[in-house]
PDB file of C-alpha atoms in Angstrom:
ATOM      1  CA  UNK A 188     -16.282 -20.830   7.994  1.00 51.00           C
ATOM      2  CA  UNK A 189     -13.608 -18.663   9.365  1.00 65.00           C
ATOM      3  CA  UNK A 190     -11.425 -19.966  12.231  1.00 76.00           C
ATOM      4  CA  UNK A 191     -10.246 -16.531  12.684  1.00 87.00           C
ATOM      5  CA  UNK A 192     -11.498 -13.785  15.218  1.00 86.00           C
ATOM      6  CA  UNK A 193     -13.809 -11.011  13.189  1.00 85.00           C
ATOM      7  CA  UNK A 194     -11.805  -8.861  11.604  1.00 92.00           C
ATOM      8  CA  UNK A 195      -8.362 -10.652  12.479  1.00 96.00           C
ATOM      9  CA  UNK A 196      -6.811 -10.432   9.244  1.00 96.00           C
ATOM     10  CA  UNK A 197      -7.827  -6.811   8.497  1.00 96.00           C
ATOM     11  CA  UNK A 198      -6.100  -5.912  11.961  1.00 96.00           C
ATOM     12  CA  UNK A 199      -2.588  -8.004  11.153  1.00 97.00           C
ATOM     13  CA  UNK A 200      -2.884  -6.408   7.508  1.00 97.00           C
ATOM     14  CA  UNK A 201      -2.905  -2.817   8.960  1.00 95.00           C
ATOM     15  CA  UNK A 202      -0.075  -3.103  11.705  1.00 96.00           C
ATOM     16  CA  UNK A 203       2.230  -5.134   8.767  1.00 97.00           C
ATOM     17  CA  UNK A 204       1.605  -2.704   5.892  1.00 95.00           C
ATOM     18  CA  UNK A 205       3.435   0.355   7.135  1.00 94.00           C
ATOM     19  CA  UNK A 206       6.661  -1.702   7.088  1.00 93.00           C
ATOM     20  CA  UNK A 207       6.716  -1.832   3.761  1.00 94.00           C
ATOM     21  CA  UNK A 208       5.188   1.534   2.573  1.00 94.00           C
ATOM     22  CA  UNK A 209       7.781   3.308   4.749  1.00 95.00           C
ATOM     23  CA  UNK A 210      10.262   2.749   1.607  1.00 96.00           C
ATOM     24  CA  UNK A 211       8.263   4.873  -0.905  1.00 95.00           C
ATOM     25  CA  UNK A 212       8.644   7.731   1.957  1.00 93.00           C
ATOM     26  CA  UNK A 213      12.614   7.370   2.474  1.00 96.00           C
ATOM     27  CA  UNK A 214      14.642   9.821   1.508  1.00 96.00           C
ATOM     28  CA  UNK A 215      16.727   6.937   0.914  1.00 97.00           C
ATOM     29  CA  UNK A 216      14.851   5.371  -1.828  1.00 98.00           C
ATOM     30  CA  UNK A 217      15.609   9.124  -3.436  1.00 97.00           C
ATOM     31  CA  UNK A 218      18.967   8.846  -3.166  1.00 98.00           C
ATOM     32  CA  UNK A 219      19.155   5.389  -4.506  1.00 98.00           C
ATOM     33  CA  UNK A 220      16.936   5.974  -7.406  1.00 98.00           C
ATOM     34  CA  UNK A 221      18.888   8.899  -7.790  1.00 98.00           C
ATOM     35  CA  UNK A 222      22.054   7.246  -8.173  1.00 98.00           C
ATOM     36  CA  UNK A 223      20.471   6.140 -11.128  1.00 98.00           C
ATOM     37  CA  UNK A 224      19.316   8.834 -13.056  1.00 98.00           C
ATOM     38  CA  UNK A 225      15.801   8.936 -11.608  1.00 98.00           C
ATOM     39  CA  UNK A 226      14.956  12.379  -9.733  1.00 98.00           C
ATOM     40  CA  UNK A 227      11.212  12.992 -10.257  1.00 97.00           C
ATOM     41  CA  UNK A 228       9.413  12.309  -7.167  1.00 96.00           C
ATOM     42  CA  UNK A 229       6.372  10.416  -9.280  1.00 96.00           C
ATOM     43  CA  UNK A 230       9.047   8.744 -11.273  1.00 98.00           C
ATOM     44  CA  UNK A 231      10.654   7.088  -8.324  1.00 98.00           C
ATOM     45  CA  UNK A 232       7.408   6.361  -6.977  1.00 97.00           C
ATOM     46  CA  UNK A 233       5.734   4.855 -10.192  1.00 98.00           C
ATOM     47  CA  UNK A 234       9.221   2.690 -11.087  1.00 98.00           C
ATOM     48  CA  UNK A 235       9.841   1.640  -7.523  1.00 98.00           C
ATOM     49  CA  UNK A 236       6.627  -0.096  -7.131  1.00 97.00           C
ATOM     50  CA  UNK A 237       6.045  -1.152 -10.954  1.00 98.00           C
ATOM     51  CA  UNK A 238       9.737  -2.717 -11.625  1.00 98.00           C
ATOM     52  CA  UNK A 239       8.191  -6.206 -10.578  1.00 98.00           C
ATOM     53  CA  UNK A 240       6.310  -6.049 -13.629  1.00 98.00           C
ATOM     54  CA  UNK A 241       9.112  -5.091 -15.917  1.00 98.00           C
ATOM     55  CA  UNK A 242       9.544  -2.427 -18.452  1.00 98.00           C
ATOM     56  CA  UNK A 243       5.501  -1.793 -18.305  1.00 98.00           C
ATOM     57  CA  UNK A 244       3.786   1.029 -19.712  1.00 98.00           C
ATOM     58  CA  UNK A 245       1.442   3.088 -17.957  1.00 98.00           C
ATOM     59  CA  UNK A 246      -1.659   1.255 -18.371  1.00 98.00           C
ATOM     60  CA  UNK A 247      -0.649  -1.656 -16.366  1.00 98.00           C
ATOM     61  CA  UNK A 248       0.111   0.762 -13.631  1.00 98.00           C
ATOM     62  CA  UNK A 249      -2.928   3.233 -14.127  1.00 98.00           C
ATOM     63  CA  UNK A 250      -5.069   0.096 -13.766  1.00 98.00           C
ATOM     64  CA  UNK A 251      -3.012  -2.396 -10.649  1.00 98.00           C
ATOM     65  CA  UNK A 252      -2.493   1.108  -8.502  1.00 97.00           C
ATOM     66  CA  UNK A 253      -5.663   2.335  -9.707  1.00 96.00           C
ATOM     67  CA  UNK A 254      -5.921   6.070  -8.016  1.00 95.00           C
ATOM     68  CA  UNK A 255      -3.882   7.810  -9.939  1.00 97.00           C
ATOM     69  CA  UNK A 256      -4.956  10.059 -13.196  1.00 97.00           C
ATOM     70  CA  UNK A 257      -3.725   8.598 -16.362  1.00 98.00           C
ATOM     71  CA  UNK A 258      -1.984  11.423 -17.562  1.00 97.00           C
ATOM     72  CA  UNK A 259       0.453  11.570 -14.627  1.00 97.00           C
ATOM     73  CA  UNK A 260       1.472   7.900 -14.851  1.00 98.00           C
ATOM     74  CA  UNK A 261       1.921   8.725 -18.824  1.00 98.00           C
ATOM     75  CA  UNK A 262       4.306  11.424 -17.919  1.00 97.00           C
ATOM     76  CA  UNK A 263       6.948   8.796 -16.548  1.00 98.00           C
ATOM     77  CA  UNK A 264       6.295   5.520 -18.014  1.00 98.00           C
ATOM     78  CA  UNK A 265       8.071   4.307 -20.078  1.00 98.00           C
ATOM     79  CA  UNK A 266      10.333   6.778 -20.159  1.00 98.00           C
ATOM     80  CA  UNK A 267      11.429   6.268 -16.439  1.00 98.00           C
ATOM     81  CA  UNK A 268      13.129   2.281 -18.145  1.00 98.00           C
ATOM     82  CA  UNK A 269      15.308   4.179 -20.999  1.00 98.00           C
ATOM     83  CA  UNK A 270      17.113   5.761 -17.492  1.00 98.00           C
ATOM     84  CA  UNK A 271      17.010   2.663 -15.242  1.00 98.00           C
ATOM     85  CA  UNK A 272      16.156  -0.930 -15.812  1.00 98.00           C
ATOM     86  CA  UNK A 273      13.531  -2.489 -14.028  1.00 98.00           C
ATOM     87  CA  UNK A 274      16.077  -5.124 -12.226  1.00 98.00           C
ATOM     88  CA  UNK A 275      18.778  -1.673 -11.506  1.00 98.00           C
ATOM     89  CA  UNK A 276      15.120  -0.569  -9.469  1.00 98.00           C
ATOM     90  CA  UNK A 277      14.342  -3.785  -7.780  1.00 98.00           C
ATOM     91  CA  UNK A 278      17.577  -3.826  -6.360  1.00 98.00           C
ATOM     92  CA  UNK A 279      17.481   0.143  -6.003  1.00 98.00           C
ATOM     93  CA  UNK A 280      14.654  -0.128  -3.711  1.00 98.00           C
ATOM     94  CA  UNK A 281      15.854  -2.993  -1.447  1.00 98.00           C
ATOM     95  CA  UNK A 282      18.825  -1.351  -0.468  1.00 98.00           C
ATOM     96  CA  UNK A 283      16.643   1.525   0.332  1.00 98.00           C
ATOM     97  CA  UNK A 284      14.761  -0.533   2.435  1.00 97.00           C
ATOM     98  CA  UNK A 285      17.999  -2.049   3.880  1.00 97.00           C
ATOM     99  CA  UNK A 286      19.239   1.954   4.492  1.00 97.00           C
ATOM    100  CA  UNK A 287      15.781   2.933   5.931  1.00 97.00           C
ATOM    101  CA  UNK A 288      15.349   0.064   8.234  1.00 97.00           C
ATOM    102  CA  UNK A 289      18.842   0.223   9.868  1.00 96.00           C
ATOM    103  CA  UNK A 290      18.017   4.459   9.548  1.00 96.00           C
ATOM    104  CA  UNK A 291      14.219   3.841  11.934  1.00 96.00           C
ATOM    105  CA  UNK A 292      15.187   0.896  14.426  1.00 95.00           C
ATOM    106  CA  UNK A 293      18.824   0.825  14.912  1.00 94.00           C
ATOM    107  CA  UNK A 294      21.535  -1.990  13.409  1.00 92.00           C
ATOM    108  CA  UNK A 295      21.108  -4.249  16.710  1.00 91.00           C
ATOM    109  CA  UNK A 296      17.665  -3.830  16.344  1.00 91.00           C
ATOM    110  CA  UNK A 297      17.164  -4.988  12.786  1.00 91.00           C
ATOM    111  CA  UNK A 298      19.129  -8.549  13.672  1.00 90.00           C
ATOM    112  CA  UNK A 299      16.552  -8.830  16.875  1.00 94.00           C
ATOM    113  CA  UNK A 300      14.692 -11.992  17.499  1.00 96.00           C
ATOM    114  CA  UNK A 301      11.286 -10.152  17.061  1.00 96.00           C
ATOM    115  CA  UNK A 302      11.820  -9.017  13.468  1.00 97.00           C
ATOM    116  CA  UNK A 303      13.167 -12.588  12.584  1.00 97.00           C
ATOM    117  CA  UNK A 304      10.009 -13.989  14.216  1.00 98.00           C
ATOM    118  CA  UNK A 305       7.501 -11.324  12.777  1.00 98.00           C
ATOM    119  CA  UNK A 306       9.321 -12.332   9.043  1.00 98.00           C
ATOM    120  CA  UNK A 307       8.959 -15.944   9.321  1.00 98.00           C
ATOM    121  CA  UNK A 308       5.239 -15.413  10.564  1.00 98.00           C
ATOM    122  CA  UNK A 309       4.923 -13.094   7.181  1.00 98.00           C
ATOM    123  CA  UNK A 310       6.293 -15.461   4.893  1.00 98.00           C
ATOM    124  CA  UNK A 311       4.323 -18.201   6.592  1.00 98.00           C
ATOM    125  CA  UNK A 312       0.940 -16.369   6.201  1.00 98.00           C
ATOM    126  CA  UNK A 313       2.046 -15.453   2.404  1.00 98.00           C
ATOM    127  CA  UNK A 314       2.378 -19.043   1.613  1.00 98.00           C
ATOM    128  CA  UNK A 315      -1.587 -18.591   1.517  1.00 98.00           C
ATOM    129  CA  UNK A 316      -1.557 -15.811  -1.529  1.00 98.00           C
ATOM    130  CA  UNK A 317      -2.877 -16.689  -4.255  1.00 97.00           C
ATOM    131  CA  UNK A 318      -2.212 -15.266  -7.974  1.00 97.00           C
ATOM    132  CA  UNK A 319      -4.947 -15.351  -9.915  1.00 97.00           C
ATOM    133  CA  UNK A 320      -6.884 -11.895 -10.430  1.00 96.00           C
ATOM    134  CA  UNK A 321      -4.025 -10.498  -8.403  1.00 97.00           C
ATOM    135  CA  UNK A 322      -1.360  -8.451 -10.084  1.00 98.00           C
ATOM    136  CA  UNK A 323       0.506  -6.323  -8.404  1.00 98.00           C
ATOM    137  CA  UNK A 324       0.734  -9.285  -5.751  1.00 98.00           C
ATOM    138  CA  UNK A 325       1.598 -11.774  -8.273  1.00 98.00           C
ATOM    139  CA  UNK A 326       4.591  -9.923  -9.634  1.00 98.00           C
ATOM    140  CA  UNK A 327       6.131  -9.695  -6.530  1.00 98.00           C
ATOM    141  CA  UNK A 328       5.630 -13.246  -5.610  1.00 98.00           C
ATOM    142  CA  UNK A 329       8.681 -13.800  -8.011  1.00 97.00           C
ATOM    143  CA  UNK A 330      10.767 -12.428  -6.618  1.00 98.00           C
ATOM    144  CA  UNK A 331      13.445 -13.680  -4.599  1.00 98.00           C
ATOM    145  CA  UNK A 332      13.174 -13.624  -0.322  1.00 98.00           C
ATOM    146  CA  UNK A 333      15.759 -11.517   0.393  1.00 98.00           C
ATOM    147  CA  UNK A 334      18.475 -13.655   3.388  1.00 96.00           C
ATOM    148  CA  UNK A 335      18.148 -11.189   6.022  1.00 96.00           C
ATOM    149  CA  UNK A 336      15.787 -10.711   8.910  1.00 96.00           C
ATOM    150  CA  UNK A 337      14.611  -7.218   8.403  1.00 97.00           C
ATOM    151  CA  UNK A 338      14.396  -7.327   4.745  1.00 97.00           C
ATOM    152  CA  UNK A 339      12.441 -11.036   4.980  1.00 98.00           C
ATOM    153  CA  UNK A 340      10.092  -9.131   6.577  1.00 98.00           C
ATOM    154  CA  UNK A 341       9.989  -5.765   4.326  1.00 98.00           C
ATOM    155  CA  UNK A 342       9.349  -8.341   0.911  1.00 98.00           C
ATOM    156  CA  UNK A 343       6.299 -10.533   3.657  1.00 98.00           C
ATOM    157  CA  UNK A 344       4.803  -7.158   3.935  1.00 98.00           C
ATOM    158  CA  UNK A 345       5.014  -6.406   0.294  1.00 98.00           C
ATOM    159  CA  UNK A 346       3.369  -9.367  -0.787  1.00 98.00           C
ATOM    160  CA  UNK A 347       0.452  -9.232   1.934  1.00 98.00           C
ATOM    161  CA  UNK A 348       0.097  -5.219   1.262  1.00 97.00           C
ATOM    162  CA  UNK A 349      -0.326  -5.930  -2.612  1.00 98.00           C
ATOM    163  CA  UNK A 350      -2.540  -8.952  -1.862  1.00 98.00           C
ATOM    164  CA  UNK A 351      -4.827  -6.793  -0.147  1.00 97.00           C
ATOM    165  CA  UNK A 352      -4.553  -4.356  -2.402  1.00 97.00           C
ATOM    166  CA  UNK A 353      -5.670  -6.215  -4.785  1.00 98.00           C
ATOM    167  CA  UNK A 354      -8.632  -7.559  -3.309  1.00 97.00           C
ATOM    168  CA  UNK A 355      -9.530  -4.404  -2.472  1.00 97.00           C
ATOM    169  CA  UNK A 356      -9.437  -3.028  -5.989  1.00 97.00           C
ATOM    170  CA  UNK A 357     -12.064  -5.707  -7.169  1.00 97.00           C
ATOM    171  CA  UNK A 358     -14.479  -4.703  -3.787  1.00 97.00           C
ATOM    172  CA  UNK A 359     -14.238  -0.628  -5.546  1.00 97.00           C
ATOM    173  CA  UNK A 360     -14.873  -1.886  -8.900  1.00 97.00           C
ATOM    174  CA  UNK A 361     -17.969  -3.801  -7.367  1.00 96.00           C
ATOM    175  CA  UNK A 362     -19.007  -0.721  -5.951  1.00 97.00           C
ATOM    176  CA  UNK A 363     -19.038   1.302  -8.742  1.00 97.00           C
ATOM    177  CA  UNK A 364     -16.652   3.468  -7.224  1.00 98.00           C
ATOM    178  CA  UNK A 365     -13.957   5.327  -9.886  1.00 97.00           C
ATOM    179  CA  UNK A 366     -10.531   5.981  -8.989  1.00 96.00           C
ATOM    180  CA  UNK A 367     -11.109   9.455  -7.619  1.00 96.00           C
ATOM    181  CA  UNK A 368     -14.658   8.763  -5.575  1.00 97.00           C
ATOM    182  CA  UNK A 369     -12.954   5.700  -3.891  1.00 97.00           C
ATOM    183  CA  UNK A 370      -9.669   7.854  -2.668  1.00 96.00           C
ATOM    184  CA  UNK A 371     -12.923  11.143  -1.704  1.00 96.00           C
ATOM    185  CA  UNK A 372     -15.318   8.613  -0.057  1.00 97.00           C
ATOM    186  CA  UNK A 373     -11.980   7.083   2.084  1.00 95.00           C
ATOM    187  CA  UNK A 374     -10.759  10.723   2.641  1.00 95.00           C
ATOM    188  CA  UNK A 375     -14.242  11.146   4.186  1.00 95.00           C
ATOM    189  CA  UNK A 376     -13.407   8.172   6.810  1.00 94.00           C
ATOM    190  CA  UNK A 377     -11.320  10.188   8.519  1.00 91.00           C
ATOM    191  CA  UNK A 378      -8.421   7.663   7.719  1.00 87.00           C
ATOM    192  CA  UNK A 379      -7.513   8.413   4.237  1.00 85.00           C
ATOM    193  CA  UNK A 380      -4.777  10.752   2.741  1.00 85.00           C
ATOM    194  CA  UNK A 381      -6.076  14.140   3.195  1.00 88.00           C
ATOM    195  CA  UNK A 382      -7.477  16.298   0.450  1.00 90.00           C
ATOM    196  CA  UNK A 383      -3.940  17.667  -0.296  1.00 89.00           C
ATOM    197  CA  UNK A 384      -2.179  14.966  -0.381  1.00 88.00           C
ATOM    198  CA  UNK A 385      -4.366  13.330  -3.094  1.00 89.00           C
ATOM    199  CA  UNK A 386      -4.208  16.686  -4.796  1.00 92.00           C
ATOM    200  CA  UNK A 387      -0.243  16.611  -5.039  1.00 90.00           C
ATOM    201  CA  UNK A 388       0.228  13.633  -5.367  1.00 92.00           C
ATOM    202  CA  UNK A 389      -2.502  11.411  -7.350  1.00 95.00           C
ATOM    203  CA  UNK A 390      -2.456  14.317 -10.333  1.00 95.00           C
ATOM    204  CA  UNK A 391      -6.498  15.167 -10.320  1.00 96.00           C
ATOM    205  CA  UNK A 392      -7.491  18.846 -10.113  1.00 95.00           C
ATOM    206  CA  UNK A 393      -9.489  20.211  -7.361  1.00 95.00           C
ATOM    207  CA  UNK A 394     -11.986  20.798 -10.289  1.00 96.00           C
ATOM    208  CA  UNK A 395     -11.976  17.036 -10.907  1.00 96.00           C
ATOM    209  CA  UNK A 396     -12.128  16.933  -6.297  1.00 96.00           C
ATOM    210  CA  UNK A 397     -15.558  18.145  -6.881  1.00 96.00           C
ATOM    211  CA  UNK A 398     -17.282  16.986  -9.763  1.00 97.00           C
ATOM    212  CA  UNK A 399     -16.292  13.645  -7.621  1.00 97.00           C
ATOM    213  CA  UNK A 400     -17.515  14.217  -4.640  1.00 97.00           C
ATOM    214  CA  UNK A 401     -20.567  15.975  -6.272  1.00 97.00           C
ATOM    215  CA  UNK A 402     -21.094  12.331  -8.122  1.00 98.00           C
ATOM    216  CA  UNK A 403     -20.934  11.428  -4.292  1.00 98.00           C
ATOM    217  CA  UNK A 404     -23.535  13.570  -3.096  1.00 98.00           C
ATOM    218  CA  UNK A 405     -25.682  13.000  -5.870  1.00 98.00           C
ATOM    219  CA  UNK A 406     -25.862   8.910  -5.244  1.00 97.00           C
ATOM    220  CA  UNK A 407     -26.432  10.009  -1.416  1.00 98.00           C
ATOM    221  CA  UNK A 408     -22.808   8.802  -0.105  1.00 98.00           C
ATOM    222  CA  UNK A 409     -21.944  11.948   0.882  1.00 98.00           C
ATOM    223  CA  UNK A 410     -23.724  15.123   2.391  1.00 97.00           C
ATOM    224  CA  UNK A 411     -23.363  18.695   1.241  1.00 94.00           C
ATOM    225  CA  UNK A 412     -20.391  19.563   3.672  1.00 93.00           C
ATOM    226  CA  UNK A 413     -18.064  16.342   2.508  1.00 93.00           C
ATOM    227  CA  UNK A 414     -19.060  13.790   5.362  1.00 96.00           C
ATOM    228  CA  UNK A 415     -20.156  10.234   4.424  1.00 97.00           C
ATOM    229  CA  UNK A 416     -24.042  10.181   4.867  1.00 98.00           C
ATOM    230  CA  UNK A 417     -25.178   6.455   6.825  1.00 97.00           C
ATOM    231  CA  UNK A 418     -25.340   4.658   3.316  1.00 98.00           C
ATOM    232  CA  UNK A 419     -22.117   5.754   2.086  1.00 98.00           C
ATOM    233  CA  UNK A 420     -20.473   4.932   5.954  1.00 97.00           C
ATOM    234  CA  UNK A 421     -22.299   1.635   5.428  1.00 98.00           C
ATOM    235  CA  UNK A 422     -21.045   1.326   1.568  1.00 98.00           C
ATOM    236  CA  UNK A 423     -17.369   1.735   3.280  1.00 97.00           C
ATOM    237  CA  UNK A 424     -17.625  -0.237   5.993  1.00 96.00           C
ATOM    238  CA  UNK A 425     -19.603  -3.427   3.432  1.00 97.00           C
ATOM    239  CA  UNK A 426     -15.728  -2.699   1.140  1.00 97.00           C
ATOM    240  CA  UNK A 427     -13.850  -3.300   3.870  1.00 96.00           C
ATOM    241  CA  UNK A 428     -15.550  -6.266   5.032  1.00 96.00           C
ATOM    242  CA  UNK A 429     -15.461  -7.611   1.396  1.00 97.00           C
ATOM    243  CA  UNK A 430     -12.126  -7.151   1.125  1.00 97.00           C
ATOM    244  CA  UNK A 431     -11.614  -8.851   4.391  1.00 96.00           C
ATOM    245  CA  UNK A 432     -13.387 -12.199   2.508  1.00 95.00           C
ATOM    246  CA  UNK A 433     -11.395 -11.852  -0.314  1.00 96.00           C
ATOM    247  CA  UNK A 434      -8.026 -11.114   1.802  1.00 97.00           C
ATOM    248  CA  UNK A 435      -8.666 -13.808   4.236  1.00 96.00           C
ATOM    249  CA  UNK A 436      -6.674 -16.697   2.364  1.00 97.00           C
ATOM    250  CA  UNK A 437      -3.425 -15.768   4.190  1.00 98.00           C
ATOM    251  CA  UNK A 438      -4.519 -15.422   7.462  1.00 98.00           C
ATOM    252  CA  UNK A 439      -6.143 -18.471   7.416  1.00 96.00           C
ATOM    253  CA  UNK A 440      -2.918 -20.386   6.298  1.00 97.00           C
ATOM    254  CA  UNK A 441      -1.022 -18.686   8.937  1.00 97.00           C
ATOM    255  CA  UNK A 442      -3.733 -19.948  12.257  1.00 96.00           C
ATOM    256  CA  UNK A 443      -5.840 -17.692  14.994  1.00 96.00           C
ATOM    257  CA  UNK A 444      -2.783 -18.023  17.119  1.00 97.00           C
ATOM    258  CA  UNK A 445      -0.099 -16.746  14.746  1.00 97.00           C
ATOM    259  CA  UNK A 446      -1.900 -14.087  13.065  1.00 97.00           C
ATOM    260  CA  UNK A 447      -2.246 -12.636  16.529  1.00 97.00           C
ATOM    261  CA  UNK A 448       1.392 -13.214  17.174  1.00 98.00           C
ATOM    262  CA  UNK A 449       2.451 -11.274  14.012  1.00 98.00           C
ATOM    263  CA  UNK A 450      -0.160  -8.678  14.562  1.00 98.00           C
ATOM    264  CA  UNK A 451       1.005  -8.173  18.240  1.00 98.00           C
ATOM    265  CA  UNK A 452       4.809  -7.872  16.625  1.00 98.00           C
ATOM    266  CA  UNK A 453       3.885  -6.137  14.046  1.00 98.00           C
ATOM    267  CA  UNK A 454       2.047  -3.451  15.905  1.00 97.00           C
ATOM    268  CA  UNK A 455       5.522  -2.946  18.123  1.00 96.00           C
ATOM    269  CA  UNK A 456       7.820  -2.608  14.736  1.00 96.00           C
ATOM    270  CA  UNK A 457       5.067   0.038  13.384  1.00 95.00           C
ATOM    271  CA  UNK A 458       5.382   2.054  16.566  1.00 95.00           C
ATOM    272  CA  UNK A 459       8.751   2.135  16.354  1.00 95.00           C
ATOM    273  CA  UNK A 460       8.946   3.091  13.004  1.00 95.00           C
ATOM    274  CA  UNK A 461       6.615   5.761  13.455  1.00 93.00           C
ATOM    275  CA  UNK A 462       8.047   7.315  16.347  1.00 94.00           C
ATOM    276  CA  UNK A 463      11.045   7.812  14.403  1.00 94.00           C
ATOM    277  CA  UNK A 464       9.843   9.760  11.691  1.00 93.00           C
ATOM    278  CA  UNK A 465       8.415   7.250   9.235  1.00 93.00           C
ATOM    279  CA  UNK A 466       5.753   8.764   8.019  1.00 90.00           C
ATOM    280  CA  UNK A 467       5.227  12.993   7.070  1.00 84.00           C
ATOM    281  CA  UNK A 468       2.664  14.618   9.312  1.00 75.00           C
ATOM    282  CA  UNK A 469      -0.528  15.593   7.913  1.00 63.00           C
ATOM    283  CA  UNK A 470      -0.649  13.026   5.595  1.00 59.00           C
ATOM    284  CA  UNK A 471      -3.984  11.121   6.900  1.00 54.00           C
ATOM    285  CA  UNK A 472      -7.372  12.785   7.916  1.00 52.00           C
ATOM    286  CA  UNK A 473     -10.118  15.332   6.083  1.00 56.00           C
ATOM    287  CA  UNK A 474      -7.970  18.401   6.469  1.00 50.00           C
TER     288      UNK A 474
END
């Protein structure tokens, strides 16, 4: 039985997670990974995230990130290693994080008493990860806490974002969702990555858009026009809540009281971040 308000965890997980994904929208990151030979915009992406793994190939990362078409991952991996290592990445896309960080809050904000609290909250609740079934989480478990404050908290994130992530990936496969219907049906929540965004940047075709969301339609999820019909709202809204159970391990660890203490801190940090340019606009929503 769960000690935790409903829907605690899912609420911490969303105000952390934008700490970390900020990185993998930094110019910085480009200029680091470009320092090392690595220009492609996928490339960066795909090695940036994957490194923790090693020198993979692209089925590991077609199947732990799971939305993207094959053939785009193939187009970079491995290539992407015979230009940079995976260790020249890892560090690569710290000091990005470092750069980025300093770039959104400020250097007397990054040493403030709120980011080390909201990082030794992180840590605390990832003490309550597990491994098992959980890849992408797993590999960057081993890796080293970086010393500072801000960054503390930037790795926390990483390991409760992939976590997550994880768990959510075994809620879609439950579903019977495929890569492409999963990304559609979320699009359709009104809090996904808009049509063009998946377009540009997963590597499906708008042909492959709506033989998807045709698939959609045709199991009743969605209507003619796109929207989610009441059993495919309630098929989102039952993933979710599944991934809640299967994400709850951390929150749990970390106590009602301080999993509403990081949530509350990490809410402030994600404003922050956010009102200074984060994120591109138009990335979320239907449009």
């Amino acid at each position: 039985m769960s000690t935790l308000p409903a829907r605690a965890g899912r609420r911490c997980h969303h105000a952390v997670n934008p700490f970390h994904s900020t990185v993998y929208f930094s110019p910085d990151l480009r200029e680091e990974m470009a320092a090392l030979g690595v220009t492609d915009p996928d490339a960066v992406y795909f090695a940036s995230r994957a490194a923790a793994f090693g020198a993979v190939g692209p089925g590991t990362v077609t199947a732990t990130f799971f939305n993207f078409r094959h053939d785009l991952v193939a187009r970079h991996l491995p290539a992407v290693w015979e230009v940079a290592t995976p260790a020249q990445v890892l560090d690569a896309r710290l000091r990005a994080a470092d750069r980025t960080l300093r770039r959104l809050l400020g250097e007397e904000a990054v040493a403030a008493p709120d980011v080390a609290e909201a990082a030794e909250l992180a840590l605390r609740a990832a003490e309550g990860c597990t491994r098992p079934g959980r890849p992408l989480y797993a590999a960057h478990a081993d890796l080293p806490v970086p010393a500072e404050p801000h960054l503390a908290y930037w790795h926390a994130a990483t390991l409760l974002r992939e976590h997550r992530g994880d768990a959510h990936l075994a809620a879609l496969l439950e579903a019977e969702l495929d890569p492409l219907e999963a990304l559609i049906s979320h699009t359709a929540t009104g809090f996904g990555m808009a049509p063009k965004w998946v377009l540009g940047t997963r590597g499906w075709t708008q042909q492959e858009w709506d033989e998807a969301s045709a698939r959609l339609v045709a199991r009743g999820l969605l209507d003619q026009e796109g929207s989610l019909t009441e059993q495919g709202s309630a098929l989102r809204a039952e993933l979710e809540e599944r991934t809640d159970r299967l994400d709850a391990a951390p929150y749990e660890h970390l106590g009602a009281e301080g999993t509403l203490r990081l949530t509350e801190l990490a809410k402030d940090l994600f404003g922050r971040i956010y009102a200074a340019g984060a994120f591109p606009a138009g990335m979320l929503g239907r449009g």
